[in-house]
Amino acid sequence: DTAVSQTPKYLVTQMGNDKSIKCEQNLGHDTMYWYKQDSKKFLKIMFSYNNKELIINETVPNRFSPKSPDKAHLNLHINSLELGDSAVYFCASQPAGLGGNTIYFGEGSWLTVV
Amino acid sequence: AQTVTQSQPEMSVQEAETVTLSCTYDTSENNYYLFWYKQPPSRQMILVIRQEAYKQQNATENRFSVNFQKAAKSFSLKISDSQLGDTAMYFCAFMRGGNQFYFGTGTSLTVIP
């Protein structure tokens, strides 16, 4: 039983296309994240949602739009894909409560823009 | 702003030996949490160990332990009896405020047989 699942795991697409990556967690967590890991392995937060509400929105091009239909899902839609968008995108979730709860990552979605 | 610094981009260790990975962080907060995550070539992010800042006792998890120096804002990871499966990227992470989570740039560790 996968706790945080992302689909697709691999995605190769052409520049200019629009694509989505889906994320679902079955842990009952309130907070979900999207992280981007580039070719240098830098792991950078993109968005954070708490109970369907946007909490963190780092400096990310507005071509990236997160959507949270319910607290178990946080999807990432990317418009007009660019070569620099090639990266591994990680979804993660975190339980509510006092700080110290760790975050649980999905397996990552490898996006390659050609 | 919170920053997490890992000054060792790459390290190597002989199998069965001990290695220490460094991490420093910058914060004005008093209550926060620190983590080490492991990322093997599969890219899966795996929690290794966690430390609460209000606890003076260093966290340990089997062969993994930390040296937490709050005043120095230092949080190093010691891996004892290194195994080939320990080869991975290791990320230090800082968390405050419930969902403000920040990662360092990572240290690539290679265990040599």
mmCIF file of C-alpha atoms in Angstrom:
data_model
loop_
_atom_site.group_PDB
_atom_site.id
_atom_site.type_symbol
_atom_site.label_atom_id
_atom_site.label_comp_id
_atom_site.label_asym_id
_atom_site.label_seq_id
_atom_site.Cartn_x
_atom_site.Cartn_y
_atom_site.Cartn_z
ATOM 1 C CA ASP A 1 0.000 0.000 0.000
ATOM 2 C CA THR A 2 1.710 3.139 -1.245
ATOM 3 C CA ALA A 3 1.343 6.018 1.218
ATOM 4 C CA VAL A 4 2.119 8.868 -1.197
ATOM 5 C CA SER A 5 1.664 7.963 -4.826
ATOM 6 C CA GLN A 6 2.499 10.016 -7.856
ATOM 7 C CA THR A 7 1.564 9.471 -11.473
ATOM 8 C CA PRO A 8 3.137 9.310 -13.926
ATOM 9 C CA LYS A 9 6.527 8.203 -12.678
ATOM 10 C CA TYR A 10 8.184 9.017 -15.998
ATOM 11 C CA LEU A 11 7.106 11.646 -18.479
ATOM 12 C CA VAL A 12 8.838 12.745 -21.663
ATOM 13 C CA THR A 13 7.221 15.598 -23.514
ATOM 14 C CA GLN A 14 7.971 18.331 -26.012
ATOM 15 C CA MET A 15 8.517 21.980 -25.281
ATOM 16 C CA GLY A 16 5.339 24.001 -25.266
ATOM 17 C CA ASN A 17 3.106 21.165 -24.138
ATOM 18 C CA ASP A 18 0.891 21.240 -21.058
ATOM 19 C CA LYS A 19 1.149 18.344 -18.621
ATOM 20 C CA SER A 20 -0.096 17.329 -15.205
ATOM 21 C CA ILE A 21 1.353 15.239 -12.428
ATOM 22 C CA LYS A 22 -1.045 13.739 -9.938
ATOM 23 C CA CYS A 23 -0.430 13.030 -6.278
ATOM 24 C CA GLU A 24 -2.520 11.174 -3.758
ATOM 25 C CA GLN A 25 -1.834 10.283 -0.142
ATOM 26 C CA ASN A 26 -3.751 7.746 1.893
ATOM 27 C CA LEU A 27 -2.223 8.730 5.229
ATOM 28 C CA GLY A 28 -4.941 11.153 6.281
ATOM 29 C CA HIS A 29 -2.422 14.003 6.386
ATOM 30 C CA ASP A 30 -3.521 17.623 6.224
ATOM 31 C CA THR A 31 -0.500 19.140 4.531
ATOM 32 C CA MET A 32 0.878 18.320 1.107
ATOM 33 C CA TYR A 33 3.866 19.647 -0.809
ATOM 34 C CA TRP A 34 5.454 19.791 -4.200
ATOM 35 C CA TYR A 35 9.237 19.828 -4.405
ATOM 36 C CA LYS A 36 11.449 20.119 -7.457
ATOM 37 C CA GLN A 37 14.834 18.398 -7.659
ATOM 38 C CA ASP A 38 17.015 19.552 -10.527
ATOM 39 C CA SER A 39 19.950 17.853 -12.196
ATOM 40 C CA LYS A 40 22.291 19.068 -9.449
ATOM 41 C CA LYS A 41 20.071 17.304 -6.911
ATOM 42 C CA PHE A 42 19.005 20.579 -5.273
ATOM 43 C CA LEU A 43 15.663 19.965 -3.577
ATOM 44 C CA LYS A 44 13.501 23.066 -3.600
ATOM 45 C CA ILE A 45 10.028 23.580 -2.230
ATOM 46 C CA MET A 46 7.466 24.822 -4.725
ATOM 47 C CA PHE A 47 4.091 24.725 -3.011
ATOM 48 C CA SER A 48 2.494 23.698 0.239
ATOM 49 C CA TYR A 49 -1.202 23.111 0.844
ATOM 50 C CA ASN A 50 -2.893 22.635 4.185
ATOM 51 C CA ASN A 51 -6.362 21.168 4.036
ATOM 52 C CA LYS A 52 -6.824 22.326 0.451
ATOM 53 C CA GLU A 53 -5.572 25.847 1.139
ATOM 54 C CA LEU A 54 -2.362 27.249 -0.306
ATOM 55 C CA ILE A 55 0.171 27.915 2.457
ATOM 56 C CA ILE A 56 3.508 28.262 0.693
ATOM 57 C CA ASN A 57 4.044 29.503 -2.808
ATOM 58 C CA GLU A 58 7.728 29.949 -3.449
ATOM 59 C CA THR A 59 8.983 31.886 -6.424
ATOM 60 C CA VAL A 60 7.702 29.609 -9.102
ATOM 61 C CA PRO A 61 6.668 30.657 -12.637
ATOM 62 C CA ASN A 62 2.932 31.014 -12.938
ATOM 63 C CA ARG A 63 3.052 28.321 -15.609
ATOM 64 C CA PHE A 64 2.963 25.994 -12.603
ATOM 65 C CA SER A 65 -0.446 25.716 -11.014
ATOM 66 C CA PRO A 66 -1.218 23.398 -8.112
ATOM 67 C CA LYS A 67 -4.725 22.123 -7.576
ATOM 68 C CA SER A 68 -6.043 20.439 -4.463
ATOM 69 C CA PRO A 69 -9.555 19.037 -4.962
ATOM 70 C CA ASP A 70 -9.469 17.550 -1.460
ATOM 71 C CA LYS A 71 -6.876 17.162 1.240
ATOM 72 C CA ALA A 72 -5.789 13.767 -0.051
ATOM 73 C CA HIS A 73 -4.858 15.082 -3.489
ATOM 74 C CA LEU A 74 -2.475 17.723 -4.744
ATOM 75 C CA ASN A 75 -1.966 17.832 -8.479
ATOM 76 C CA LEU A 76 0.573 19.903 -10.368
ATOM 77 C CA HIS A 77 -0.272 21.330 -13.763
ATOM 78 C CA ILE A 78 2.442 22.823 -15.918
ATOM 79 C CA ASN A 79 1.675 24.977 -18.953
ATOM 80 C CA SER A 80 3.959 25.716 -21.872
ATOM 81 C CA LEU A 81 6.719 23.389 -20.744
ATOM 82 C CA GLU A 82 10.306 24.592 -21.097
ATOM 83 C CA LEU A 83 13.599 22.710 -21.213
ATOM 84 C CA GLY A 84 14.457 24.021 -17.748
ATOM 85 C CA ASP A 85 11.416 22.325 -16.304
ATOM 86 C CA SER A 86 13.165 18.974 -16.699
ATOM 87 C CA ALA A 87 13.578 17.642 -13.177
ATOM 88 C CA VAL A 88 12.276 15.151 -10.687
ATOM 89 C CA TYR A 89 9.138 16.411 -8.982
ATOM 90 C CA PHE A 90 8.355 15.064 -5.541
ATOM 91 C CA CYS A 91 5.030 15.146 -3.820
ATOM 92 C CA ALA A 92 5.055 14.866 -0.033
ATOM 93 C CA SER A 93 2.591 14.911 2.823
ATOM 94 C CA GLN A 94 2.772 15.774 6.493
ATOM 95 C CA PRO A 95 0.421 15.052 9.387
ATOM 96 C CA ALA A 96 -1.234 17.796 11.406
ATOM 97 C CA GLY A 97 -0.364 18.514 14.989
ATOM 98 C CA LEU A 98 2.637 19.919 16.760
ATOM 99 C CA GLY A 99 5.806 20.469 14.821
ATOM 100 C CA GLY A 100 8.257 17.640 14.509
ATOM 101 C CA ASN A 101 6.167 15.447 12.316
ATOM 102 C CA THR A 102 8.244 14.519 9.363
ATOM 103 C CA ILE A 103 7.141 14.611 5.773
ATOM 104 C CA TYR A 104 6.593 11.538 3.684
ATOM 105 C CA PHE A 105 7.683 11.599 0.088
ATOM 106 C CA GLY A 106 6.304 9.979 -2.993
ATOM 107 C CA GLU A 107 8.664 8.173 -5.338
ATOM 108 C CA GLY A 108 9.068 11.164 -7.616
ATOM 109 C CA SER A 109 7.976 11.954 -11.150
ATOM 110 C CA TRP A 110 10.806 12.232 -13.668
ATOM 111 C CA LEU A 111 9.902 14.914 -16.182
ATOM 112 C CA THR A 112 12.015 15.319 -19.304
ATOM 113 C CA VAL A 113 11.240 18.140 -21.700
ATOM 114 C CA VAL A 114 12.729 17.759 -25.174
ATOM 115 C CA ALA B 1 15.212 33.277 6.181
ATOM 116 C CA GLN B 2 16.174 29.804 7.159
ATOM 117 C CA THR B 3 19.205 28.284 5.460
ATOM 118 C CA VAL B 4 20.724 24.866 5.680
ATOM 119 C CA THR B 5 24.335 24.347 4.633
ATOM 120 C CA GLN B 6 26.065 21.095 3.829
ATOM 121 C CA SER B 7 29.679 21.935 3.103
ATOM 122 C CA GLN B 8 30.726 18.510 1.839
ATOM 123 C CA PRO B 9 29.369 17.879 -1.667
ATOM 124 C CA GLU B 10 30.983 14.443 -1.830
ATOM 125 C CA MET B 11 32.435 12.004 0.657
ATOM 126 C CA SER B 12 33.625 8.430 0.635
ATOM 127 C CA VAL B 13 34.218 5.849 3.320
ATOM 128 C CA GLN B 14 35.528 2.317 3.440
ATOM 129 C CA GLU B 15 33.025 -0.375 4.192
ATOM 130 C CA ALA B 16 32.719 -1.016 7.957
ATOM 131 C CA GLU B 17 34.308 2.333 8.808
ATOM 132 C CA THR B 18 32.657 5.373 10.349
ATOM 133 C CA VAL B 19 31.871 8.599 8.531
ATOM 134 C CA THR B 20 30.459 11.939 9.675
ATOM 135 C CA LEU B 21 28.444 14.250 7.448
ATOM 136 C CA SER B 22 28.263 17.920 8.393
ATOM 137 C CA CYS B 23 25.300 20.257 8.452
ATOM 138 C CA THR B 24 24.886 23.763 9.766
ATOM 139 C CA TYR B 25 21.800 25.898 9.770
ATOM 140 C CA ASP B 26 20.808 29.440 10.422
ATOM 141 C CA THR B 27 17.701 30.410 12.332
ATOM 142 C CA SER B 28 16.486 32.800 14.967
ATOM 143 C CA GLU B 29 13.903 30.314 16.155
ATOM 144 C CA ASN B 30 14.213 28.465 19.419
ATOM 145 C CA ASN B 31 11.862 25.604 18.665
ATOM 146 C CA TYR B 32 12.488 23.651 15.504
ATOM 147 C CA TYR B 33 13.287 20.217 14.198
ATOM 148 C CA LEU B 34 16.147 18.771 12.235
ATOM 149 C CA PHE B 35 16.234 15.765 9.969
ATOM 150 C CA TRP B 36 18.532 13.692 7.837
ATOM 151 C CA TYR B 37 17.092 12.131 4.717
ATOM 152 C CA LYS B 38 18.760 9.547 2.507
ATOM 153 C CA GLN B 39 18.236 9.434 -1.248
ATOM 154 C CA PRO B 40 19.636 6.316 -2.962
ATOM 155 C CA PRO B 41 20.005 6.148 -6.750
ATOM 156 C CA SER B 42 16.331 5.184 -6.994
ATOM 157 C CA ARG B 43 15.640 8.784 -5.881
ATOM 158 C CA GLN B 44 13.307 7.647 -3.103
ATOM 159 C CA MET B 45 13.549 10.032 -0.120
ATOM 160 C CA ILE B 46 13.972 8.046 3.091
ATOM 161 C CA LEU B 47 13.948 9.497 6.590
ATOM 162 C CA VAL B 48 17.085 8.482 8.461
ATOM 163 C CA ILE B 49 16.849 10.322 11.754
ATOM 164 C CA ARG B 50 15.100 13.221 13.448
ATOM 165 C CA GLN B 51 16.054 15.580 16.268
ATOM 166 C CA GLU B 52 13.883 17.949 18.272
ATOM 167 C CA ALA B 53 15.733 21.160 19.140
ATOM 168 C CA TYR B 54 14.381 21.219 22.679
ATOM 169 C CA LYS B 55 15.972 17.857 23.423
ATOM 170 C CA GLN B 56 19.582 17.912 24.503
ATOM 171 C CA GLN B 57 20.053 14.201 24.004
ATOM 172 C CA ASN B 58 21.357 13.292 20.590
ATOM 173 C CA ALA B 59 19.076 11.095 18.521
ATOM 174 C CA THR B 60 20.244 7.633 17.519
ATOM 175 C CA GLU B 61 18.789 5.105 15.125
ATOM 176 C CA ASN B 62 20.754 1.871 14.921
ATOM 177 C CA ARG B 63 24.010 2.705 13.094
ATOM 178 C CA PHE B 64 23.002 6.329 12.624
ATOM 179 C CA SER B 65 23.468 9.010 15.245
ATOM 180 C CA VAL B 66 23.633 12.773 15.326
ATOM 181 C CA ASN B 67 25.781 15.322 17.081
ATOM 182 C CA PHE B 68 23.429 18.216 17.738
ATOM 183 C CA GLN B 69 25.116 21.415 18.913
ATOM 184 C CA LYS B 70 22.337 23.960 19.304
ATOM 185 C CA ALA B 71 24.496 26.929 20.203
ATOM 186 C CA ALA B 72 26.737 26.298 17.226
ATOM 187 C CA LYS B 73 23.712 25.493 15.019
ATOM 188 C CA SER B 74 25.353 22.301 13.917
ATOM 189 C CA PHE B 75 23.718 18.959 13.206
ATOM 190 C CA SER B 76 26.106 16.283 11.942
ATOM 191 C CA LEU B 77 25.241 12.703 11.042
ATOM 192 C CA LYS B 78 27.505 9.834 12.026
ATOM 193 C CA ILE B 79 27.201 6.541 10.219
ATOM 194 C CA SER B 80 28.922 3.666 11.964
ATOM 195 C CA ASP B 81 29.903 0.357 10.390
ATOM 196 C CA SER B 82 29.219 1.739 6.911
ATOM 197 C CA GLN B 83 27.536 -0.637 4.500
ATOM 198 C CA LEU B 84 27.379 -0.630 0.713
ATOM 199 C CA GLY B 85 23.675 0.146 0.929
ATOM 200 C CA ASP B 86 24.506 3.423 2.644
ATOM 201 C CA THR B 87 25.742 4.796 -0.678
ATOM 202 C CA ALA B 88 23.346 7.656 -1.394
ATOM 203 C CA MET B 89 22.773 11.390 -1.282
ATOM 204 C CA TYR B 90 22.152 12.616 2.238
ATOM 205 C CA PHE B 91 20.101 15.719 2.848
ATOM 206 C CA CYS B 92 19.967 17.687 6.048
ATOM 207 C CA ALA B 93 16.606 19.391 6.622
ATOM 208 C CA PHE B 94 15.225 22.016 8.976
ATOM 209 C CA MET B 95 11.619 22.482 9.957
ATOM 210 C CA ARG B 96 9.819 25.154 11.905
ATOM 211 C CA GLY B 97 6.284 26.377 12.145
ATOM 212 C CA GLY B 98 4.727 23.043 11.285
ATOM 213 C CA ASN B 99 5.136 23.201 7.550
ATOM 214 C CA GLN B 100 8.182 25.339 6.832
ATOM 215 C CA PHE B 101 10.574 22.661 5.638
ATOM 216 C CA TYR B 102 14.005 23.463 4.140
ATOM 217 C CA PHE B 103 16.669 21.171 2.744
ATOM 218 C CA GLY B 104 20.433 21.497 2.378
ATOM 219 C CA THR B 105 22.196 20.928 -0.929
ATOM 220 C CA GLY B 106 23.100 17.367 -0.106
ATOM 221 C CA THR B 107 26.216 15.259 0.413
ATOM 222 C CA SER B 108 26.902 12.388 -1.944
ATOM 223 C CA LEU B 109 28.298 9.477 0.079
ATOM 224 C CA THR B 110 30.025 6.529 -1.522
ATOM 225 C CA VAL B 111 30.832 3.437 0.489
ATOM 226 C CA ILE B 112 33.855 1.679 -0.952
ATOM 227 C CA PRO B 113 34.031 -2.097 -0.687
#
